[in-house]
XYZ file of C-alpha atoms in Angstrom:
669
model
C 0.000 0.000 0.000
C 2.818 2.380 0.936
C 4.580 1.534 -2.352
C 1.504 2.411 -4.405
C 1.113 5.679 -2.500
C 4.718 6.699 -3.247
C 4.297 5.891 -6.929
C 1.135 7.958 -7.063
C 2.916 10.917 -5.509
C 5.836 10.626 -7.925
C 3.497 10.450 -10.896
C 1.650 13.560 -9.736
C 4.930 15.395 -9.226
C 6.115 14.548 -12.698
C 2.863 15.789 -14.195
C 3.084 19.018 -12.236
C 6.734 19.503 -13.172
C 5.859 19.243 -16.858
C 2.939 21.630 -16.405
C 5.200 24.257 -14.905
C 7.892 23.961 -17.581
C 7.833 26.996 -19.836
C 6.152 26.222 -23.142
C 8.033 27.476 -26.192
C 6.983 28.245 -29.751
C 8.699 27.825 -33.078
C 7.362 29.133 -36.411
C 8.386 27.205 -39.522
C 7.994 28.769 -42.964
C 7.992 32.252 -44.479
C 4.374 32.149 -45.643
C 5.221 33.981 -48.878
C 2.670 32.002 -50.918
C -1.011 31.120 -50.677
C -2.392 27.614 -51.129
C -5.304 25.392 -50.146
C -3.156 23.367 -47.752
C -3.273 21.744 -45.247
C -7.081 21.788 -45.731
C -8.898 22.315 -49.015
C -12.422 23.684 -48.492
C -13.011 24.006 -52.243
C -13.689 20.244 -52.251
C -15.847 18.083 -50.014
C -12.798 16.454 -48.433
C -9.016 16.621 -48.589
C -5.915 14.851 -47.277
C -2.512 16.464 -46.824
C 0.852 15.282 -45.514
C 4.225 16.963 -45.186
C 7.604 16.779 -43.443
C 9.244 19.265 -41.085
C 12.970 18.718 -40.495
C 14.687 18.750 -37.131
C 16.875 21.730 -37.976
C 13.634 23.653 -38.643
C 12.145 22.614 -35.290
C 15.307 23.646 -33.460
C 14.934 21.264 -30.496
C 16.199 17.726 -30.032
C 13.308 16.190 -28.117
C 10.167 17.493 -26.518
C 6.417 17.383 -26.021
C 4.227 19.086 -28.655
C 1.004 20.456 -27.205
C -0.334 22.713 -29.954
C -0.228 23.646 -33.642
C -1.256 26.753 -35.528
C -2.009 27.430 -39.202
C -2.168 30.850 -40.832
C -5.232 31.482 -43.009
C -6.501 34.233 -45.299
C -10.105 33.291 -46.122
C -12.872 35.073 -47.978
C -15.418 32.778 -46.300
C -16.376 32.507 -42.628
C -16.172 28.805 -41.808
C -17.297 27.671 -38.362
C -17.047 24.316 -36.617
C -15.387 22.459 -39.449
C -14.284 18.854 -38.752
C -10.495 18.552 -38.714
C -8.153 15.639 -37.998
C -4.406 15.866 -37.388
C -1.799 13.114 -37.028
C 1.856 13.482 -36.032
C 4.791 11.094 -36.239
C 8.485 10.845 -37.048
C 10.450 9.301 -39.898
C 13.982 8.927 -41.245
C 12.755 9.791 -44.754
C 13.948 13.030 -46.320
C 11.125 13.263 -48.875
C 7.792 11.665 -49.747
C 8.770 10.401 -53.194
C 8.181 6.768 -52.220
C 4.588 7.348 -51.088
C 2.392 8.517 -48.237
C 3.144 7.607 -44.646
C -0.253 6.176 -43.616
C -2.052 7.324 -40.484
C -1.604 3.825 -39.012
C 2.099 4.689 -38.572
C 1.274 8.049 -36.957
C -0.472 9.292 -33.807
C -3.900 10.953 -33.940
C -3.416 14.144 -31.898
C -6.577 16.108 -32.834
C -10.075 15.036 -33.876
C -12.607 17.812 -33.511
C -14.113 20.984 -34.955
C -12.188 24.159 -35.720
C -13.287 27.681 -36.629
C -11.674 29.207 -39.710
C -12.759 32.891 -39.731
C -12.633 35.093 -42.820
C -9.690 37.432 -43.170
C -6.153 36.936 -41.893
C -5.911 34.889 -38.701
C -3.732 32.524 -36.735
C -5.676 29.290 -36.277
C -4.485 27.916 -32.935
C -5.288 24.267 -32.272
C -4.687 22.737 -28.852
C -3.981 19.044 -29.336
C -6.261 16.434 -27.794
C -3.224 14.279 -27.052
C 0.274 15.472 -26.280
C 2.798 14.237 -28.827
C 6.160 13.169 -27.463
C 8.656 14.099 -30.167
C 11.771 11.845 -29.958
C 13.804 13.727 -32.576
C 14.187 13.334 -36.333
C 11.891 14.481 -39.124
C 8.352 15.360 -38.025
C 5.451 14.043 -40.130
C 2.147 15.928 -40.128
C -1.010 14.565 -41.761
C -4.160 16.722 -41.898
C -7.587 15.581 -43.082
C -10.738 17.437 -43.924
C -13.247 14.591 -43.472
C -16.040 14.255 -46.019
C -18.393 17.232 -45.655
C -21.565 18.147 -47.484
C -20.431 21.689 -48.185
C -17.657 23.181 -50.251
C -16.553 26.803 -50.428
C -14.470 29.385 -52.249
C -11.242 28.482 -54.036
C -9.817 31.645 -52.435
C -9.984 30.185 -48.919
C -6.247 29.669 -48.546
C -3.445 29.287 -46.019
C -0.018 30.879 -45.960
C 2.660 28.524 -47.303
C 6.004 28.315 -49.072
C 7.813 25.975 -51.471
C 10.966 23.960 -50.903
C 13.214 22.235 -53.431
C 12.551 18.941 -51.654
C 9.384 16.983 -52.467
C 8.293 17.044 -48.846
C 4.498 17.238 -49.301
C 1.560 15.240 -50.701
C -1.906 16.625 -51.275
C -5.164 15.016 -52.441
C -8.783 16.222 -52.621
C -12.094 14.826 -53.859
C -15.792 15.596 -54.075
C -17.199 12.062 -54.087
C -14.515 9.722 -52.705
C -13.787 9.787 -48.978
C -9.981 9.795 -48.808
C -8.773 7.206 -46.296
C -5.753 8.394 -44.228
C -4.847 4.771 -43.397
C -4.815 3.922 -47.108
C -4.024 7.184 -48.946
C -4.635 7.367 -52.703
C -1.965 5.881 -54.968
C -2.971 8.233 -57.798
C -4.696 11.557 -58.262
C -2.489 13.355 -55.729
C 0.002 16.223 -55.942
C 3.629 15.593 -54.889
C 5.660 18.775 -54.508
C 7.671 20.965 -52.166
C 4.837 23.256 -51.045
C 3.960 23.074 -47.357
C 2.027 25.300 -44.913
C 3.562 27.798 -42.545
C 2.949 26.498 -39.013
C 3.574 27.322 -35.379
C 4.476 24.516 -32.989
C 3.951 24.891 -29.256
C 6.228 22.571 -27.309
C 8.098 21.909 -24.120
C 11.688 20.990 -24.862
C 13.303 17.995 -23.227
C 17.057 17.993 -23.207
C 19.051 15.357 -25.051
C 22.764 15.073 -24.485
C 24.126 13.571 -27.696
C 22.528 14.295 -31.051
C 24.496 15.305 -34.135
C 22.828 15.720 -37.515
C 24.057 16.179 -41.074
C 21.453 18.592 -42.374
C 22.794 19.692 -45.779
C 25.424 19.014 -48.438
C 26.793 21.535 -50.943
C 28.890 20.592 -53.968
C 29.294 21.242 -57.687
C 26.885 19.520 -60.058
C 29.806 18.484 -62.289
C 32.996 16.916 -60.973
C 36.112 15.706 -62.756
C 37.383 12.144 -62.675
C 40.784 11.835 -61.026
C 40.695 15.384 -59.641
C 40.403 16.390 -56.006
C 36.846 17.642 -55.422
C 35.327 19.137 -52.287
C 31.934 19.054 -50.604
C 30.682 21.114 -47.689
C 28.533 19.431 -45.047
C 26.320 21.322 -42.612
C 26.485 19.767 -39.149
C 24.006 20.603 -36.379
C 24.401 19.762 -32.719
C 20.885 19.361 -31.324
C 22.177 18.117 -27.965
C 23.281 19.993 -24.872
C 26.724 18.358 -24.851
C 29.606 19.673 -26.953
C 31.064 17.060 -29.307
C 34.538 16.519 -30.679
C 34.892 12.739 -31.071
C 32.811 11.903 -34.113
C 33.298 11.041 -37.772
C 32.077 12.816 -40.887
C 31.591 10.712 -44.021
C 30.816 11.247 -47.691
C 28.942 8.293 -49.178
C 27.881 7.350 -52.701
C 24.460 5.821 -53.323
C 24.741 2.102 -52.667
C 26.908 2.636 -49.595
C 30.363 3.214 -51.117
C 32.524 5.354 -48.800
C 34.066 8.256 -50.726
C 35.747 10.225 -47.940
C 35.917 10.363 -44.173
C 37.371 12.702 -41.587
C 37.310 13.411 -37.897
C 34.592 15.920 -37.125
C 35.543 19.411 -36.048
C 34.612 20.377 -32.476
C 31.059 21.654 -32.182
C 29.404 23.289 -29.209
C 25.974 22.583 -27.808
C 23.132 23.612 -30.114
C 25.623 24.989 -32.662
C 25.847 24.730 -36.445
C 29.193 24.302 -38.214
C 30.355 23.534 -41.727
C 33.017 20.974 -42.600
C 34.703 20.370 -45.927
C 35.576 16.905 -47.199
C 37.801 16.154 -50.179
C 37.435 13.176 -52.487
C 38.600 11.951 -55.871
C 35.799 10.782 -58.236
C 36.693 7.487 -59.912
C 33.326 6.438 -61.403
C 31.951 8.326 -64.434
C 28.260 9.064 -64.864
C 25.362 10.463 -62.878
C 24.800 9.395 -59.263
C 23.878 10.618 -55.783
C 26.194 11.426 -52.886
C 25.266 12.287 -49.302
C 26.812 13.130 -45.943
C 26.702 11.003 -42.801
C 27.580 11.618 -39.147
C 28.799 8.792 -36.890
C 28.768 9.624 -33.178
C 29.149 6.935 -30.524
C 26.155 7.185 -28.208
C 24.055 9.295 -30.618
C 20.575 9.323 -29.123
C 18.808 10.129 -32.411
C 19.963 8.336 -35.558
C 17.091 9.592 -37.725
C 18.958 12.755 -38.728
C 22.464 11.401 -39.350
C 22.166 11.396 -43.165
C 21.886 14.474 -45.344
C 19.539 14.812 -48.274
C 21.300 13.270 -51.325
C 22.950 15.539 -53.898
C 23.005 14.612 -57.590
C 26.331 14.945 -59.413
C 27.731 14.181 -62.856
C 31.309 12.883 -62.990
C 33.188 13.576 -66.248
C 36.686 12.934 -67.540
C 39.148 15.806 -67.371
C 39.153 18.080 -70.395
C 35.423 18.731 -70.737
C 34.236 22.294 -71.272
C 31.345 23.835 -69.307
C 29.833 26.646 -71.402
C 26.946 28.826 -70.262
C 24.938 31.074 -72.584
C 22.778 33.805 -71.073
C 22.653 35.649 -67.786
C 19.297 34.349 -66.599
C 18.124 37.745 -65.340
C 14.512 37.053 -66.453
C 12.079 34.169 -65.977
C 9.507 32.618 -68.282
C 7.929 29.422 -69.633
C 10.674 28.687 -72.148
C 11.817 26.178 -73.328
C 8.959 24.118 -71.771
C 5.513 25.336 -70.776
C 3.889 23.054 -68.200
C 0.806 25.262 -67.811
C -0.461 23.762 -71.093
C -0.831 20.170 -72.217
C 1.839 20.583 -74.903
C 4.370 23.136 -76.122
C 6.949 23.570 -78.889
C 9.940 25.896 -78.727
C 12.863 26.846 -80.974
C 15.697 29.336 -80.641
C 19.054 30.232 -82.193
C 22.219 30.368 -80.096
C 24.912 32.343 -81.872
C 28.325 30.871 -82.574
C 30.232 33.636 -80.687
C 28.168 32.784 -77.569
C 29.562 29.248 -77.639
C 32.977 30.279 -78.994
C 34.325 26.778 -79.629
C 33.582 23.540 -81.417
C 33.286 20.066 -80.002
C 31.045 17.215 -78.980
C 28.032 18.382 -76.952
C 27.364 15.655 -74.370
C 24.965 17.396 -71.951
C 22.442 20.215 -72.169
C 21.407 22.227 -69.105
C 18.356 24.399 -68.387
C 17.853 26.326 -65.151
C 14.420 26.098 -63.548
C 12.715 27.876 -60.664
C 9.539 25.891 -60.043
C 6.987 26.241 -57.256
C 6.127 22.559 -57.435
C 7.849 19.299 -58.219
C 7.077 17.890 -61.680
C 8.242 14.304 -62.082
C 8.884 12.089 -65.071
C 7.588 14.265 -67.898
C 8.369 13.446 -71.571
C 10.746 15.813 -73.356
C 12.204 15.767 -76.894
C 15.214 17.893 -77.899
C 16.755 18.533 -81.319
C 19.989 20.326 -82.249
C 21.237 21.614 -85.582
C 23.172 24.417 -87.235
C 22.195 27.316 -89.467
C 23.434 30.570 -90.969
C 20.174 32.325 -89.957
C 20.364 34.968 -87.233
C 16.642 35.165 -86.349
C 13.355 33.302 -86.761
C 10.760 35.988 -87.604
C 9.189 34.212 -90.569
C 9.847 30.524 -90.387
C 10.682 27.605 -88.100
C 13.566 25.322 -88.897
C 11.764 21.951 -88.978
C 12.962 18.988 -86.931
C 13.705 17.084 -90.172
C 16.670 19.439 -90.681
C 17.905 18.863 -87.119
C 19.250 15.930 -85.098
C 17.234 14.418 -82.260
C 19.565 14.290 -79.228
C 17.154 13.549 -76.366
C 13.979 11.481 -76.238
C 12.875 10.487 -72.769
C 11.477 11.692 -69.470
C 12.877 14.249 -67.063
C 11.982 15.401 -63.538
C 11.920 19.084 -62.603
C 12.293 19.602 -58.827
C 10.729 22.550 -57.093
C 13.033 25.479 -56.404
C 16.123 26.565 -58.331
C 17.917 23.663 -60.006
C 20.141 22.694 -62.900
C 18.125 20.384 -65.163
C 20.780 18.246 -66.876
C 19.922 16.338 -70.063
C 22.494 13.678 -71.043
C 22.367 13.646 -74.842
C 22.055 10.381 -76.722
C 23.413 10.540 -79.312
C 25.854 13.345 -78.585
C 26.026 16.233 -81.051
C 29.160 17.142 -83.034
C 28.989 20.928 -83.094
C 30.869 22.399 -86.106
C 30.793 26.083 -85.202
C 27.754 27.661 -86.923
C 24.783 29.261 -85.176
C 23.200 26.489 -83.107
C 19.489 25.664 -83.450
C 17.756 24.340 -80.325
C 14.237 22.859 -80.557
C 12.417 21.524 -77.477
C 9.022 19.838 -77.374
C 6.740 18.947 -74.508
C 4.719 16.148 -76.083
C 1.003 16.104 -75.298
C 0.438 15.234 -71.653
C -2.808 15.146 -69.671
C -1.254 16.873 -66.667
C -1.027 20.663 -66.476
C 0.657 22.706 -63.766
C 1.059 26.215 -62.404
C 2.223 28.939 -64.803
C 4.733 30.030 -62.150
C 6.885 26.990 -62.922
C 9.441 29.037 -64.848
C 12.970 28.871 -66.267
C 15.770 31.419 -66.129
C 15.835 33.478 -69.322
C 17.196 36.651 -70.857
C 16.385 38.961 -73.760
C 18.511 39.581 -76.852
C 18.618 42.016 -79.771
C 17.098 39.646 -82.345
C 13.803 37.788 -82.644
C 15.721 34.560 -82.233
C 12.904 32.496 -80.688
C 9.583 30.953 -81.761
C 7.192 29.096 -79.473
C 3.626 27.813 -79.299
C 1.516 25.953 -76.758
C -1.878 24.277 -76.773
C -4.391 22.388 -74.665
C -6.010 20.703 -77.680
C -3.378 19.520 -80.154
C 0.235 18.548 -80.341
C 2.056 20.560 -83.000
C 4.199 18.663 -85.463
C 7.893 19.652 -84.997
C 8.508 18.761 -88.647
C 5.769 21.165 -89.798
C 5.357 23.773 -87.043
C 2.543 26.338 -87.476
C 3.372 29.744 -88.894
C 1.060 31.489 -86.402
C 3.458 30.875 -83.517
C 4.746 33.560 -81.162
C 8.019 35.375 -81.940
C 10.261 36.550 -79.116
C 13.538 38.256 -78.301
C 13.816 36.078 -75.193
C 15.585 32.750 -74.884
C 16.422 30.424 -71.969
C 19.745 30.430 -70.182
C 21.413 27.298 -71.523
C 24.441 25.304 -70.442
C 26.533 23.006 -72.620
C 28.957 20.300 -71.528
C 31.329 19.762 -74.444
C 34.217 17.519 -75.274
C 36.857 19.056 -77.557
C 36.731 17.738 -81.144
C 38.853 14.813 -82.307
C 39.439 13.473 -78.817
C 39.044 10.095 -77.191
C 39.422 8.526 -73.779
C 42.247 6.469 -72.355
C 41.290 4.387 -69.326
C 42.826 1.510 -67.465
C 44.384 0.217 -64.265
C 47.817 0.185 -62.699
C 48.887 -2.905 -60.745
C 51.871 -4.281 -58.922
C 51.369 -7.968 -59.598
C 47.858 -8.672 -58.405
C 47.705 -5.535 -56.204
C 45.985 -2.408 -57.518
C 48.155 0.679 -57.077
C 46.578 3.857 -55.725
C 48.243 7.192 -56.499
C 50.294 5.998 -59.477
C 50.923 8.658 -62.127
C 49.935 8.070 -65.760
C 51.496 10.657 -68.059
C 50.749 11.261 -71.727
C 53.534 12.811 -73.837
C 55.206 14.162 -70.702
C 52.452 16.787 -70.423
C 49.026 15.473 -69.420
C 48.928 13.549 -66.166
C 46.356 11.599 -64.174
C 46.590 9.683 -60.892
C 45.016 6.347 -60.121
C 42.105 6.227 -57.693
C 41.741 4.001 -54.661
C 40.544 1.308 -57.077
C 43.744 1.647 -59.137
C 41.962 3.218 -62.121
C 42.837 6.266 -64.203
C 41.255 8.250 -67.041
C 42.655 10.718 -69.594
C 41.000 12.734 -72.356
C 43.448 12.881 -75.270
C 43.535 14.153 -78.835
C 43.236 11.495 -81.517
C 46.484 9.940 -82.730
C 49.555 8.296 -81.203
C 50.551 9.119 -77.627
C 53.491 8.012 -75.485
C 52.070 6.871 -72.151
C 54.139 6.272 -69.004
C 52.891 4.761 -65.735
C 55.089 5.221 -62.659
C 55.100 4.924 -58.898
C 57.856 5.367 -56.281
C 59.625 2.105 -55.625
C 58.308 0.478 -58.807
C 59.789 0.327 -62.289
C 58.053 2.663 -64.743
C 56.392 1.201 -67.840
C 55.867 3.076 -71.129
C 54.037 2.269 -74.336
C 52.546 3.896 -77.412
C 48.758 4.111 -77.567
C 46.644 5.105 -80.558
C 43.593 7.186 -79.595
C 40.611 7.149 -81.954
C 38.160 10.089 -81.883
C 35.033 9.500 -79.826
C 36.164 6.091 -78.567
C 37.463 4.578 -75.317
C 40.898 2.944 -75.438
C 42.012 0.693 -72.582
C 45.637 0.476 -71.456
C 46.509 -1.446 -68.271
C 49.952 -1.286 -66.668
C 51.752 -3.727 -64.375
C 54.677 -2.154 -62.554
C 57.335 -4.465 -61.156
C 59.179 -3.721 -57.933
C 62.678 -2.333 -58.273
C 65.753 -3.445 -56.362
C 65.718 -0.487 -53.987
C 62.200 -0.798 -52.675
C 61.798 -4.576 -52.782
C 64.716 -6.150 -51.001
C 63.598 -9.702 -51.770
C 60.655 -11.304 -53.451
C 57.709 -11.042 -51.063
C 56.374 -14.056 -49.259
C 52.953 -15.163 -50.337
C 51.259 -14.152 -47.115
C 53.353 -11.158 -46.059
C 51.964 -8.140 -47.886
C 50.740 -4.610 -47.616
C 47.082 -5.048 -48.532
C 45.921 -1.475 -48.802
C 45.505 1.934 -47.261
C 41.963 3.272 -46.885
C 40.779 5.943 -47.200
C 43.241 7.564 -49.595
C 43.154 10.608 -49.837
C 42.507 10.937 -46.089
C 41.896 13.474 -43.348
C 43.051 13.123 -40.623
C 43.421 9.345 -40.312
C 43.659 6.264 -42.487
C 43.950 2.521 -41.920
C 46.938 0.492 -43.092
C 45.955 -3.141 -43.747
C 48.582 -5.858 -44.055
C 49.080 -9.593 -43.591
C 51.868 -11.424 -41.723
C 53.467 -14.723 -42.816
C 54.359 -16.170 -39.374
C 54.061 -15.363 -35.667
C 56.488 -12.896 -34.039
C 57.318 -11.212 -37.335
C 58.961 -7.784 -36.879
C 57.002 -5.149 -38.814
C 58.114 -1.566 -39.370
C 55.836 1.061 -40.905
C 57.426 4.445 -41.660
C 56.195 7.701 -43.144
C 58.275 9.663 -45.683
C 57.712 13.055 -47.260
C 57.905 13.900 -50.938
C 61.685 14.483 -50.721
C 62.260 11.029 -49.237
C 62.879 12.237 -45.688
C 61.525 10.052 -42.900
C 58.804 11.947 -41.039
C 57.983 9.404 -38.338
C 57.997 5.710 -37.504
C 54.410 4.542 -37.185
C 54.995 0.917 -36.204
C 58.028 -1.001 -34.922
C 56.727 -4.159 -33.298
C 56.261 -7.922 -33.488
C 53.035 -9.122 -35.077
C 51.233 -12.458 -35.041
C 50.446 -14.424 -38.166
C 47.298 -13.274 -40.014
C 45.483 -10.127 -41.146
C 46.509 -6.946 -39.304
C 45.372 -3.330 -39.269
C 46.961 -0.124 -38.054
C 45.238 3.264 -37.831
C 47.445 6.237 -38.620
C 46.527 9.785 -37.567
C 48.255 12.593 -39.416
C 50.808 13.436 -36.704
C 54.603 13.488 -36.626
C 56.817 11.958 -33.916
C 56.118 14.914 -31.598
C 52.385 14.621 -32.046
C 52.098 17.723 -34.228
C 49.610 17.812 -37.087
C 51.068 17.163 -40.514
C 50.553 19.601 -43.362
C 48.468 18.671 -46.384
C 50.379 17.020 -49.192
C 51.800 13.815 -50.645
C 53.498 11.289 -48.343
C 54.760 7.714 -48.663
C 53.982 4.899 -46.236
C 56.551 2.099 -46.296
C 55.989 -1.305 -44.674
C 59.093 -3.415 -44.050
C 59.499 -7.010 -42.873
C 62.552 -9.297 -42.894
C 61.546 -10.612 -46.287
C 59.381 -7.861 -47.685
C 59.232 -4.109 -48.346
C 56.607 -2.010 -50.106
C 55.869 1.711 -50.394
C 52.496 3.304 -51.109
C 51.758 6.927 -51.938
C 49.135 8.682 -49.784
C 47.523 12.098 -49.983
C 46.633 14.097 -46.866
C 43.915 16.676 -47.496
C 42.777 19.280 -44.987
């Protein structure tokens, strides 16, 4: 009996202590737009869902007691049924589908007044929501109602580049929040401005990677950088954590010790990496903190990049100081566009491999068909006639997604276009599509001195690009356009460098004693070379250089692999089968890397030393006896006195009684 009494007192005290904690408020969103979200009273019922990220909430954990929306209605709406669910997720967008209400918590089910005019609609939750950290999910339903009202009854909102929101509405079908519609919905980045009332609960250890910034195009074999935004949502300062750069699929690209970060602070950390895989793919940041109490926010939103061989040109035409619906108009079912880009604006010749437009959309438009043609002409304007598609080359036929916000929309051309140096003709078609979107989905444009552009749009018929109508619009405006070009009469040389069966990282591959590339961690290299014969040399400290002649054909990929044998200085004797330096990862590194090696027999003396570029010993890393088997040693970038090493090239040498091998490493800070 006494035990129960004590428990009852403790429970009451806890409830009172929470009640007397100061409630706080956070407002998320600028409210610079108007939209019928999170409730659409123009239809009989609606369903809306969106994400709010932890860095927007600004607290690690807490108890949410109230929400507020910001309306601007022309209609006085009283006692309208409203349902709200809250939850958390590790998702960064809603591309994969709705999060059903069965995975959320119903926090409000009642009637709300939505007065006409501008008001803050405060809603006290029926049930407190205990927020554990991570991304907050909010689902709002207008249950089926007999009445519907003005399309001007809207809420203040804003649009993000991330597809963080889903919206559906209907007049006859009751939308089920536990089984949201798989079609007939809007997926975009528009979400309502809200106010959250909460009581914060402290959390000691919570680091988050909230953003990644990098170039859209990176060069194979070159050192590239990314900037990661790191937030400390805990009340403990952190200095022992790891920052990682990861490629989609889980491949580690770079890692570094995290910089010290104070409680509730935001810092930025730069990572360096060397792209070794060509093509388009996603990269993202990751934070690893031992004892992290919230793992839902450790990964950043992925960033799309395009990795190209060295030697490509990135040409941009136009300043983009205007906006408009060119070259694609999504406010109509179909559109056709053509413009002339003058030769001096490109100012070179070569193979056009990618085409870039620059959008600024208020909503996300996914998977829409696009056709692009390129050609050349001596015309300087298009006031009287189109250049039909039959006189041009089709370079893109497929679908493309256009994210909300400002983005580079990159079209990989297939086939590529061999530009000869005349005025370039660009024709773009939006084939007939049943979906139409907001006219404020615009592209960056500019105006010129000539009527260089023709365009037409329609809701009824698709215009034939081979016989475009003469009654089209003429314009001085044209879209800002980017071109990725490969110089003419060039080809690619790719291959690997090995030492026996071991791939060599950091080996130099030089063409004609002028162009040089270095092998990646996978032992691969890539060079863009002019067509014809080239003298290629592969070399690495401690290994014998190998040279050969290679014939490069224009527009083709030539493979040349090299196997470098150990020289007498670096390899004292032939290595034993099981005594070997296996690898150093990561490389490049900052500030630590792991040396992996195997040992032939027990009690083998192993020495690992670090040398600088001039061959001077910097420090002895290892001088000890090792047991037979696989071994690993972690090296932090310090000298013998514990001082930090400067960025640059170093050599790690592993020596055993019957074996010696040296590997080049790159320290980047």
